[in-house]
């Protein structure tokens, strides 16, 4: 076991780590992004590919990242430097940490804009506004919000400010308490919504859409999208798990903790799908419409159910809190770096990093209004940042993590951290990070590239 100690405190228990990492995993990725990714990629085939990716790539890579974090016990950039020296690897491995941290900040820049919309919806519902009574008015209410640049900036700032405030105070203490309350409550509300959607929506069509696949529809871009969704939703490849792993007690079993986090996250994603699709089909909403899917579908349930105003407000508020748990995890690696390497005090480091992200996010916030005409090959600025981070940077970061954990790190070191006691399952982990993940990622990436060049 590595004898290093974290400079920023330690989780009080395995449970605290699982809560924090689950809080980072469950956020907009499972509730907002999962349904629209399913919609954009045609349903069941994507869901099956995604679930396979979560199990075969997501779980082993999560274990790898947490393991590296605990071994290094520093911020992701320093950890990668330390470990590559220790394992006599090339100096360039240090850049894996930089890649992850930079990707995380880019993701947060637009994540905060979406979280801002969520916050705006909570406030609007609380004030009694109707956010749609049918598909057309719901789409209208959503586009009214997006197209106001000042409002977009206001909510983006409010959300990021809150995240910076929490991170500035220190992640290890507050997070545990917050997540213990919000996560279970969010799940309860989702279950109620699923029941409502099953009664009042088109459940049969939604089930067929979500769970009936067709192997003939598997193509490289869809597979890459499924990998991206798996990494995004499990918080893999941005240094977040590495940073949280650094605060993990030495005795915690990484495999079991990771499995719990993955299972909870999949459960919530499926609940989100089972809420959105029955309602979307019932109201004739296009599941392939992209990032507006959640915002144009759920208000139709809240307007129709008894007590819907209160319930809807609570739901969007909890979603904001869940997003906050993720935003904290996205900020933490860079903030830990600034504290450890630049000797900034934590509040100042949080302010500086959040300020940078805020600036980057302005582009995304204005993509739907002032900058709407600007095109970058993959749509507007928002779409382009989303695309580059999820389809290029996250897979690259995941690939380098698997290569480092599988090939550069010696067997003894990873054995020690993962506790070999688990026997054959550990062999499966090794196979996954050494062979399966690199082959799948390189294969899918190359196939997509060939398709582009050919097309
Ligand atoms: N997993 C988070 C979500 O689903 C997003 C996230 C990605 C958080 C990477 C931290 C790191 O919303």
Tab-separated table of C-alpha atoms and ligand atoms in Angstrom:
chain	number	residue	atom	x	y	z
A	1	UNK	CA	0.000	0.000	0.000
A	2	UNK	CA	1.251	3.478	-0.757
A	3	UNK	CA	2.362	5.283	2.378
A	4	UNK	CA	1.485	8.734	1.081
A	5	UNK	CA	-1.218	10.754	2.768
A	6	UNK	CA	-3.623	13.137	1.134
A	7	UNK	CA	-3.016	16.827	1.737
A	8	UNK	CA	-6.723	17.658	1.773
A	9	UNK	CA	-8.194	15.304	4.336
A	10	UNK	CA	-9.767	11.921	3.954
A	11	UNK	CA	-13.309	10.535	3.676
A	12	UNK	CA	-14.562	9.422	7.059
A	13	UNK	CA	-15.477	5.960	5.755
A	14	UNK	CA	-16.037	3.817	2.685
A	15	UNK	CA	-19.648	4.895	2.831
A	16	UNK	CA	-18.693	8.557	2.620
A	17	UNK	CA	-16.616	7.892	-0.478
A	18	UNK	CA	-19.391	5.893	-2.121
A	19	UNK	CA	-21.820	8.721	-1.392
A	20	UNK	CA	-19.529	11.404	-2.764
A	21	UNK	CA	-18.664	9.441	-5.875
A	22	UNK	CA	-22.316	8.527	-6.409
A	23	UNK	CA	-23.164	12.184	-5.949
A	24	UNK	CA	-20.649	13.007	-8.640
A	25	UNK	CA	-21.966	10.301	-10.952
A	26	UNK	CA	-25.682	10.979	-10.562
A	27	UNK	CA	-26.431	14.327	-12.060
A	28	UNK	CA	-27.534	15.739	-15.342
A	29	UNK	CA	-25.695	12.900	-17.085
A	30	UNK	CA	-28.140	10.234	-16.024
A	31	UNK	CA	-31.318	12.308	-15.863
A	32	UNK	CA	-30.937	14.901	-18.610
A	33	UNK	CA	-28.324	13.429	-20.949
A	34	UNK	CA	-29.197	9.726	-20.917
A	35	UNK	CA	-32.759	10.134	-22.285
A	36	UNK	CA	-31.756	12.493	-25.056
A	37	UNK	CA	-28.750	10.373	-26.022
A	38	UNK	CA	-31.102	7.389	-26.272
A	39	UNK	CA	-33.443	9.500	-28.393
A	40	UNK	CA	-30.721	10.738	-30.697
A	41	UNK	CA	-29.364	7.241	-31.183
A	42	UNK	CA	-32.607	5.473	-31.860
A	43	UNK	CA	-33.527	3.649	-28.627
A	44	UNK	CA	-33.004	0.041	-27.558
A	45	UNK	CA	-29.854	-0.783	-29.479
A	46	UNK	CA	-28.155	2.200	-27.897
A	47	UNK	CA	-29.425	1.284	-24.414
A	48	UNK	CA	-28.024	-2.245	-24.742
A	49	UNK	CA	-24.677	-0.964	-26.038
A	50	UNK	CA	-24.550	1.597	-23.259
A	51	UNK	CA	-25.236	-1.003	-20.556
A	52	UNK	CA	-22.556	-3.277	-21.982
A	53	UNK	CA	-20.127	-0.339	-22.058
A	54	UNK	CA	-20.887	0.537	-18.450
A	55	UNK	CA	-20.181	-2.983	-17.295
A	56	UNK	CA	-17.220	-3.915	-19.491
A	57	UNK	CA	-15.448	-0.552	-19.728
A	58	UNK	CA	-16.998	1.807	-17.190
A	59	UNK	CA	-16.630	-0.361	-14.124
A	60	UNK	CA	-13.003	-1.443	-14.707
A	61	UNK	CA	-11.964	2.073	-15.687
A	62	UNK	CA	-13.627	3.544	-12.641
A	63	UNK	CA	-11.677	1.080	-10.494
A	64	UNK	CA	-8.490	1.992	-12.337
A	65	UNK	CA	-8.970	5.718	-11.856
A	66	UNK	CA	-9.814	5.450	-8.169
A	67	UNK	CA	-6.886	3.103	-7.691
A	68	UNK	CA	-4.457	5.534	-9.329
A	69	UNK	CA	-5.863	8.338	-7.210
A	70	UNK	CA	-5.379	6.479	-3.969
A	71	UNK	CA	-1.897	5.377	-4.918
A	72	UNK	CA	-0.816	8.918	-5.758
A	73	UNK	CA	-2.808	10.706	-3.049
A	74	UNK	CA	-2.362	14.036	-4.809
A	75	UNK	CA	-4.310	16.042	-7.375
A	76	UNK	CA	-4.588	14.161	-10.715
A	77	UNK	CA	-1.759	16.029	-12.420
A	78	UNK	CA	0.742	15.477	-9.614
A	79	UNK	CA	-0.507	11.936	-9.118
A	80	UNK	CA	0.196	11.022	-12.737
A	81	UNK	CA	3.660	12.609	-12.479
A	82	UNK	CA	4.468	10.764	-9.248
A	83	UNK	CA	3.177	7.421	-10.469
A	84	UNK	CA	4.939	7.555	-13.801
A	85	UNK	CA	8.203	8.273	-12.013
A	86	UNK	CA	7.548	5.479	-9.566
A	87	UNK	CA	6.715	3.015	-12.325
A	88	UNK	CA	9.604	4.225	-14.494
A	89	UNK	CA	7.166	5.280	-17.178
A	90	UNK	CA	7.723	8.035	-19.703
A	91	UNK	CA	7.376	11.607	-18.469
A	92	UNK	CA	4.650	12.187	-21.000
A	93	UNK	CA	2.173	10.239	-18.839
A	94	UNK	CA	1.922	13.364	-16.759
A	95	UNK	CA	-0.182	14.798	-19.569
A	96	UNK	CA	-2.892	12.251	-18.866
A	97	UNK	CA	-3.634	14.164	-15.700
A	98	UNK	CA	-3.620	17.472	-17.542
A	99	UNK	CA	-5.905	16.095	-20.256
A	100	UNK	CA	-8.411	14.884	-17.680
A	101	UNK	CA	-8.462	18.089	-15.659
A	102	UNK	CA	-8.812	20.262	-18.767
A	103	UNK	CA	-11.600	18.070	-20.129
A	104	UNK	CA	-13.427	18.344	-16.819
A	105	UNK	CA	-13.313	22.138	-16.887
A	106	UNK	CA	-14.560	22.232	-20.469
A	107	UNK	CA	-17.415	19.913	-19.558
A	108	UNK	CA	-18.296	22.039	-16.565
A	109	UNK	CA	-18.440	25.156	-18.741
A	110	UNK	CA	-21.569	23.924	-20.537
A	111	UNK	CA	-22.805	21.666	-17.733
A	112	UNK	CA	-23.314	24.798	-15.695
A	113	UNK	CA	-25.490	26.293	-18.433
A	114	UNK	CA	-27.804	23.269	-18.397
A	115	UNK	CA	-27.847	23.235	-14.604
A	116	UNK	CA	-28.767	26.912	-14.864
A	117	UNK	CA	-31.823	26.046	-16.970
A	118	UNK	CA	-32.770	23.506	-14.306
A	119	UNK	CA	-32.517	26.161	-11.635
A	120	UNK	CA	-34.607	28.523	-13.741
A	121	UNK	CA	-37.282	25.829	-14.129
A	122	UNK	CA	-37.384	25.273	-10.366
A	123	UNK	CA	-37.847	28.989	-9.738
A	124	UNK	CA	-40.476	29.329	-12.460
A	125	UNK	CA	-42.517	26.399	-11.220
A	126	UNK	CA	-42.309	27.715	-7.667
A	127	UNK	CA	-43.645	31.057	-8.787
A	128	UNK	CA	-46.613	29.360	-10.413
A	129	UNK	CA	-45.602	29.794	-14.036
A	130	UNK	CA	-46.931	27.245	-16.500
A	131	UNK	CA	-44.162	25.708	-18.489
A	132	UNK	CA	-46.433	24.148	-21.056
A	133	UNK	CA	-49.773	22.375	-21.271
A	134	UNK	CA	-49.029	20.543	-24.494
A	135	UNK	CA	-46.005	19.756	-26.644
A	136	UNK	CA	-46.107	23.080	-28.491
A	137	UNK	CA	-46.412	25.338	-25.449
A	138	UNK	CA	-43.757	23.361	-23.564
A	139	UNK	CA	-41.363	23.813	-26.467
A	140	UNK	CA	-42.266	27.506	-26.523
A	141	UNK	CA	-41.560	27.997	-22.805
A	142	UNK	CA	-38.215	26.270	-23.139
A	143	UNK	CA	-37.114	28.243	-26.133
A	144	UNK	CA	-38.182	31.480	-24.416
A	145	UNK	CA	-35.783	30.672	-21.584
A	146	UNK	CA	-32.898	29.706	-23.826
A	147	UNK	CA	-33.195	32.612	-26.128
A	148	UNK	CA	-32.773	35.249	-23.434
A	149	UNK	CA	-29.026	35.874	-23.147
A	150	UNK	CA	-29.191	37.746	-19.860
A	151	UNK	CA	-31.189	35.069	-18.175
A	152	UNK	CA	-28.918	32.335	-19.484
A	153	UNK	CA	-25.915	34.163	-18.061
A	154	UNK	CA	-27.626	34.864	-14.777
A	155	UNK	CA	-28.480	31.211	-14.085
A	156	UNK	CA	-25.099	30.016	-15.316
A	157	UNK	CA	-23.423	32.421	-12.881
A	158	UNK	CA	-25.682	31.497	-9.987
A	159	UNK	CA	-25.057	27.800	-10.384
A	160	UNK	CA	-21.316	28.068	-10.832
A	161	UNK	CA	-21.092	30.477	-7.921
A	162	UNK	CA	-22.783	27.937	-5.670
A	163	UNK	CA	-20.442	25.170	-6.809
A	164	UNK	CA	-17.378	27.361	-6.235
A	165	UNK	CA	-18.623	28.266	-2.782
A	166	UNK	CA	-18.934	24.601	-1.739
A	167	UNK	CA	-15.564	23.625	-3.213
A	168	UNK	CA	-13.951	26.649	-1.589
A	169	UNK	CA	-15.068	25.428	1.799
A	170	UNK	CA	-13.578	21.966	1.246
A	171	UNK	CA	-15.128	18.943	-0.373
A	172	UNK	CA	-14.505	16.269	2.172
A	173	UNK	CA	-16.652	17.693	4.955
A	174	UNK	CA	-19.850	19.065	3.476
A	175	UNK	CA	-20.509	16.734	0.599
A	176	UNK	CA	-21.233	13.632	2.582
A	177	UNK	CA	-24.052	15.230	4.538
A	178	UNK	CA	-25.613	16.881	1.510
A	179	UNK	CA	-25.651	13.757	-0.608
A	180	UNK	CA	-27.179	11.577	2.116
A	181	UNK	CA	-30.354	13.646	1.944
A	182	UNK	CA	-30.669	14.684	-1.671
A	183	UNK	CA	-29.907	11.439	-3.470
A	184	UNK	CA	-32.489	9.197	-1.778
A	185	UNK	CA	-35.111	11.925	-2.086
A	186	UNK	CA	-34.403	12.363	-5.786
A	187	UNK	CA	-34.772	8.628	-6.326
A	188	UNK	CA	-38.117	8.614	-4.491
A	189	UNK	CA	-39.407	11.445	-6.668
A	190	UNK	CA	-38.219	9.681	-9.794
A	191	UNK	CA	-40.034	6.505	-8.769
A	192	UNK	CA	-43.233	8.505	-8.276
A	193	UNK	CA	-42.732	10.053	-11.702
A	194	UNK	CA	-42.200	6.652	-13.302
A	195	UNK	CA	-45.483	5.475	-11.774
A	196	UNK	CA	-47.256	8.587	-13.027
A	197	UNK	CA	-45.778	8.227	-16.501
A	198	UNK	CA	-46.738	4.548	-16.599
A	199	UNK	CA	-50.376	5.440	-15.915
A	200	UNK	CA	-50.686	8.556	-17.985
A	201	UNK	CA	-48.154	8.012	-20.725
A	202	UNK	CA	-47.594	5.497	-23.467
A	203	UNK	CA	-45.699	2.912	-21.436
A	204	UNK	CA	-45.946	0.139	-23.951
A	205	UNK	CA	-44.309	2.125	-26.685
A	206	UNK	CA	-41.661	3.441	-24.316
A	207	UNK	CA	-40.728	-0.057	-23.164
A	208	UNK	CA	-40.442	-1.276	-26.723
A	209	UNK	CA	-38.385	1.781	-27.605
A	210	UNK	CA	-36.012	1.399	-24.656
A	211	UNK	CA	-35.548	-2.336	-24.565
A	212	UNK	CA	-36.024	-3.707	-28.063
A	213	UNK	CA	-32.797	-3.585	-29.983
A	214	UNK	CA	-31.708	-4.603	-33.399
A	215	UNK	CA	-28.130	-5.787	-33.842
A	216	UNK	CA	-28.184	-4.596	-37.446
A	217	UNK	CA	-28.370	-1.012	-36.194
A	218	UNK	CA	-25.049	-1.127	-34.375
A	219	UNK	CA	-22.749	1.317	-36.125
A	220	UNK	CA	-19.505	2.998	-35.028
A	221	UNK	CA	-20.885	6.490	-34.252
A	222	UNK	CA	-23.606	4.953	-32.100
A	223	UNK	CA	-21.073	2.777	-30.265
A	224	UNK	CA	-18.842	5.789	-29.643
A	225	UNK	CA	-21.864	7.736	-28.383
A	226	UNK	CA	-22.634	4.876	-25.972
A	227	UNK	CA	-19.034	4.884	-24.686
A	228	UNK	CA	-19.224	8.644	-24.274
A	229	UNK	CA	-22.454	8.400	-22.308
A	230	UNK	CA	-20.957	5.695	-20.079
A	231	UNK	CA	-17.840	7.743	-19.277
A	232	UNK	CA	-19.733	10.978	-18.845
A	233	UNK	CA	-22.325	9.585	-16.523
A	234	UNK	CA	-19.832	7.630	-14.413
A	235	UNK	CA	-17.528	10.686	-14.181
A	236	UNK	CA	-14.639	8.789	-15.772
A	237	UNK	CA	-11.656	10.456	-17.423
A	238	UNK	CA	-11.765	13.959	-15.948
A	239	UNK	CA	-9.691	13.408	-12.845
A	240	UNK	CA	-12.724	13.547	-10.573
A	241	UNK	CA	-12.528	9.911	-9.501
A	242	UNK	CA	-8.785	10.229	-9.160
A	243	UNK	CA	-9.191	13.240	-6.898
A	244	UNK	CA	-11.834	11.489	-4.805
A	245	UNK	CA	-9.705	8.328	-4.745
A	246	UNK	CA	-6.924	10.368	-3.185
A	247	UNK	CA	-9.110	10.918	-0.120
A	248	UNK	CA	-10.066	7.229	0.149
A	249	UNK	CA	-9.133	5.309	3.306
A	250	UNK	CA	-6.459	2.707	2.655
A	251	UNK	CA	-8.673	-0.180	3.702
A	252	UNK	CA	-11.613	0.429	1.381
A	253	UNK	CA	-12.126	-2.158	-1.321
A	254	UNK	CA	-12.229	-0.300	-4.566
A	255	UNK	CA	-14.031	-3.004	-6.549
A	256	UNK	CA	-17.058	-3.240	-4.288
A	257	UNK	CA	-17.350	0.522	-3.880
A	258	UNK	CA	-17.201	1.028	-7.650
A	259	UNK	CA	-19.840	-1.602	-8.295
A	260	UNK	CA	-22.226	0.152	-5.899
A	261	UNK	CA	-21.695	3.490	-7.632
A	262	UNK	CA	-22.188	2.015	-11.101
A	263	UNK	CA	-25.352	0.171	-10.089
A	264	UNK	CA	-26.920	3.233	-8.462
A	265	UNK	CA	-26.145	5.342	-11.490
A	266	UNK	CA	-27.610	2.835	-13.979
A	267	UNK	CA	-30.714	2.529	-11.883
A	268	UNK	CA	-31.279	6.273	-11.936
A	269	UNK	CA	-30.628	6.503	-15.686
A	270	UNK	CA	-33.204	3.824	-16.393
A	271	UNK	CA	-35.722	5.539	-14.118
A	272	UNK	CA	-35.167	8.767	-16.046
A	273	UNK	CA	-35.769	6.940	-19.327
A	274	UNK	CA	-38.904	5.303	-17.963
A	275	UNK	CA	-40.224	8.732	-16.983
A	276	UNK	CA	-39.408	10.687	-20.098
A	277	UNK	CA	-40.290	8.303	-22.913
A	278	UNK	CA	-43.860	7.308	-21.930
A	279	UNK	CA	-44.667	11.030	-21.598
A	280	UNK	CA	-42.868	12.010	-24.788
A	281	UNK	CA	-44.716	9.399	-26.836
A	282	UNK	CA	-48.059	10.266	-25.278
A	283	UNK	CA	-47.647	13.953	-26.164
A	284	UNK	CA	-46.102	13.450	-29.572
A	285	UNK	CA	-42.726	14.913	-28.574
A	286	UNK	CA	-39.786	14.023	-30.789
A	287	UNK	CA	-37.346	11.905	-28.715
A	288	UNK	CA	-34.512	12.887	-31.040
A	289	UNK	CA	-34.809	16.629	-30.407
A	290	UNK	CA	-31.627	16.833	-28.340
A	291	UNK	CA	-30.878	18.781	-25.192
A	292	UNK	CA	-34.420	20.100	-24.717
A	293	UNK	CA	-36.044	16.694	-24.216
A	294	UNK	CA	-36.287	16.758	-20.421
A	295	UNK	CA	-37.348	20.411	-20.274
A	296	UNK	CA	-40.143	20.006	-22.788
A	297	UNK	CA	-41.487	16.717	-21.413
A	298	UNK	CA	-41.563	16.834	-17.618
A	299	UNK	CA	-43.570	20.072	-17.257
A	300	UNK	CA	-46.444	18.278	-18.986
A	301	UNK	CA	-46.576	15.804	-16.097
A	302	UNK	CA	-46.304	18.537	-13.464
A	303	UNK	CA	-49.102	20.579	-14.956
A	304	UNK	CA	-51.454	17.596	-14.952
A	305	UNK	CA	-50.732	15.913	-11.608
A	306	UNK	CA	-52.347	16.987	-8.324
A	307	UNK	CA	-49.826	19.050	-6.344
A	308	UNK	CA	-47.730	19.247	-9.491
A	309	UNK	CA	-46.433	22.734	-8.808
A	310	UNK	CA	-44.868	21.734	-5.520
A	311	UNK	CA	-43.720	18.373	-6.809
A	312	UNK	CA	-42.215	19.886	-9.939
A	313	UNK	CA	-40.412	22.578	-7.977
A	314	UNK	CA	-38.979	19.990	-5.634
A	315	UNK	CA	-37.936	17.766	-8.509
A	316	UNK	CA	-36.054	20.494	-10.359
A	317	UNK	CA	-34.472	21.680	-7.119
A	318	UNK	CA	-33.215	18.189	-6.352
A	319	UNK	CA	-31.916	17.931	-9.878
A	320	UNK	CA	-29.996	21.172	-9.320
A	321	UNK	CA	-28.512	19.698	-6.148
A	322	UNK	CA	-27.579	16.514	-7.980
A	323	UNK	CA	-25.930	18.629	-10.667
A	324	UNK	CA	-24.141	20.525	-7.932
A	325	UNK	CA	-22.648	17.259	-6.650
A	326	UNK	CA	-21.299	16.666	-10.160
A	327	UNK	CA	-20.066	20.226	-10.615
A	328	UNK	CA	-18.152	19.948	-7.361
A	329	UNK	CA	-16.445	16.821	-8.651
A	330	UNK	CA	-15.620	18.586	-11.914
A	331	UNK	CA	-14.048	21.520	-10.074
A	332	UNK	CA	-12.194	19.595	-7.402
A	333	UNK	CA	-9.267	18.231	-9.483
A	334	UNK	CA	-8.202	21.664	-10.736
A	335	UNK	CA	-8.765	23.254	-7.345
A	336	UNK	CA	-6.744	20.550	-5.584
A	337	UNK	CA	-3.977	21.179	-8.109
A	338	UNK	CA	-4.024	24.931	-7.478
A	339	UNK	CA	-3.918	24.363	-3.722
A	340	UNK	CA	-1.163	21.748	-3.803
A	341	UNK	CA	1.041	23.151	-6.538
A	342	UNK	CA	0.327	26.837	-6.583
A	343	UNK	CA	-0.107	27.170	-2.844
A	344	UNK	CA	-3.346	29.104	-3.191
A	345	UNK	CA	-5.746	28.981	-0.270
A	346	UNK	CA	-8.760	26.855	-1.091
A	347	UNK	CA	-11.412	29.589	-1.418
A	348	UNK	CA	-9.184	31.590	-3.702
A	349	UNK	CA	-8.309	28.541	-5.797
A	350	UNK	CA	-12.012	27.693	-6.149
A	351	UNK	CA	-12.793	31.247	-7.184
A	352	UNK	CA	-10.009	31.325	-9.774
A	353	UNK	CA	-10.924	27.985	-11.349
A	354	UNK	CA	-14.657	28.737	-11.331
A	355	UNK	CA	-13.936	32.144	-12.846
A	356	UNK	CA	-12.146	30.514	-15.747
A	357	UNK	CA	-14.980	28.023	-16.256
A	358	UNK	CA	-17.491	30.859	-16.073
A	359	UNK	CA	-15.716	32.677	-18.884
A	360	UNK	CA	-15.603	29.536	-21.012
A	361	UNK	CA	-19.277	28.907	-20.322
A	362	UNK	CA	-20.373	32.286	-21.644
A	363	UNK	CA	-19.937	30.926	-25.155
A	364	UNK	CA	-22.278	28.010	-24.466
A	365	UNK	CA	-24.829	30.195	-22.706
A	366	UNK	CA	-24.960	32.535	-25.676
A	367	UNK	CA	-25.069	29.707	-28.242
A	368	UNK	CA	-28.835	29.644	-28.060
A	369	UNK	CA	-29.344	33.342	-28.556
A	370	UNK	CA	-26.732	35.953	-29.494
A	371	UNK	CA	-24.313	33.468	-31.058
A	372	UNK	CA	-26.985	31.185	-32.500
A	373	UNK	CA	-25.868	31.829	-36.051
A	374	UNK	CA	-22.288	30.753	-35.442
A	375	UNK	CA	-21.458	27.294	-36.724
A	376	UNK	CA	-18.406	25.197	-35.912
A	377	UNK	CA	-18.746	22.114	-38.030
A	378	UNK	CA	-20.687	20.315	-35.316
A	379	UNK	CA	-23.406	22.861	-34.885
A	380	UNK	CA	-23.219	25.854	-32.589
A	381	UNK	CA	-20.580	26.447	-29.941
A	382	UNK	CA	-22.489	24.470	-27.316
A	383	UNK	CA	-22.846	21.444	-29.610
A	384	UNK	CA	-19.206	21.633	-30.613
A	385	UNK	CA	-17.842	21.761	-27.066
A	386	UNK	CA	-20.209	18.962	-26.112
A	387	UNK	CA	-19.103	16.905	-29.087
A	388	UNK	CA	-15.372	17.408	-28.688
A	389	UNK	CA	-15.414	16.701	-24.959
A	390	UNK	CA	-17.628	13.615	-25.084
A	391	UNK	CA	-16.559	11.992	-28.365
A	392	UNK	CA	-12.887	12.911	-28.502
A	393	UNK	CA	-11.429	13.992	-25.165
A	394	UNK	CA	-13.257	11.601	-22.820
A	395	UNK	CA	-12.502	8.489	-24.912
A	396	UNK	CA	-8.862	9.601	-25.274
A	397	UNK	CA	-8.551	10.157	-21.575
A	398	UNK	CA	-10.175	6.779	-20.837
A	399	UNK	CA	-7.794	5.106	-23.283
A	400	UNK	CA	-4.731	6.600	-21.661
A	401	UNK	CA	-5.950	5.671	-18.196
A	402	UNK	CA	-6.441	2.074	-19.220
A	403	UNK	CA	-3.034	1.904	-20.865
A	404	UNK	CA	-1.349	3.379	-17.822
A	405	UNK	CA	-3.152	1.194	-15.302
A	406	UNK	CA	-2.867	-1.935	-17.441
A	407	UNK	CA	0.592	-1.653	-18.971
A	408	UNK	CA	2.742	0.915	-17.212
A	409	UNK	CA	1.823	0.185	-13.645
A	410	UNK	CA	3.397	-2.984	-12.417
A	411	UNK	CA	1.148	-5.833	-11.437
A	412	UNK	CA	2.324	-5.714	-7.850
A	413	UNK	CA	1.289	-2.113	-7.366
A	414	UNK	CA	-2.189	-2.448	-8.795
A	415	UNK	CA	-2.626	-5.768	-6.985
A	416	UNK	CA	-1.792	-4.114	-3.744
A	417	UNK	CA	-4.253	-1.259	-4.196
A	418	UNK	CA	-7.108	-3.380	-5.471
A	419	UNK	CA	-6.561	-6.133	-2.913
A	420	UNK	CA	-6.009	-9.346	-4.725
A	421	UNK	CA	-8.233	-11.161	-2.289
A	422	UNK	CA	-11.055	-10.942	-4.787
A	423	UNK	CA	-9.353	-13.567	-6.929
A	424	UNK	CA	-10.651	-14.240	-10.408
A	425	UNK	CA	-12.656	-11.030	-10.637
A	426	UNK	CA	-9.366	-9.243	-10.403
A	427	UNK	CA	-8.131	-11.167	-13.442
A	428	UNK	CA	-11.183	-9.894	-15.280
A	429	UNK	CA	-10.273	-6.342	-14.285
A	430	UNK	CA	-6.773	-6.785	-15.617
A	431	UNK	CA	-8.023	-8.190	-18.881
A	432	UNK	CA	-10.484	-5.311	-19.229
A	433	UNK	CA	-7.946	-2.517	-18.724
A	434	UNK	CA	-5.125	-4.164	-20.664
A	435	UNK	CA	-6.993	-5.478	-23.660
A	436	UNK	CA	-10.701	-4.929	-23.804
A	437	UNK	CA	-10.864	-1.172	-23.150
A	438	UNK	CA	-7.968	-0.227	-25.456
A	439	UNK	CA	-9.270	-2.484	-28.231
A	440	UNK	CA	-12.836	-1.203	-27.928
A	441	UNK	CA	-11.801	2.460	-27.786
A	442	UNK	CA	-9.258	2.324	-30.569
A	443	UNK	CA	-11.602	0.181	-32.676
A	444	UNK	CA	-14.604	2.466	-32.272
A	445	UNK	CA	-12.538	5.630	-32.721
A	446	UNK	CA	-10.853	4.339	-35.862
A	447	UNK	CA	-14.129	3.120	-37.363
A	448	UNK	CA	-15.778	6.500	-36.780
A	449	UNK	CA	-12.817	8.293	-38.312
A	450	UNK	CA	-12.789	6.065	-41.374
A	451	UNK	CA	-16.536	6.692	-41.744
A	452	UNK	CA	-16.016	10.464	-41.644
A	453	UNK	CA	-13.173	10.456	-44.060
A	454	UNK	CA	-15.071	8.138	-46.384
A	455	UNK	CA	-18.344	10.051	-46.011
B	1	LIG	N1	-21.314	12.209	-14.016
B	1	LIG	C1	-21.855	13.527	-13.944
B	1	LIG	C2	-23.291	13.490	-14.395
B	1	LIG	O1	-23.766	12.497	-14.780
B	1	LIG	C3	-21.062	14.493	-14.759
B	1	LIG	C4	-19.636	14.449	-14.382
B	1	LIG	C5	-18.702	14.075	-15.302
B	1	LIG	C6	-19.240	14.737	-13.091
B	1	LIG	C7	-17.387	13.977	-14.949
B	1	LIG	C8	-17.913	14.655	-12.718
B	1	LIG	C9	-17.002	14.264	-13.636
B	1	LIG	O2	-23.967	14.455	-14.381
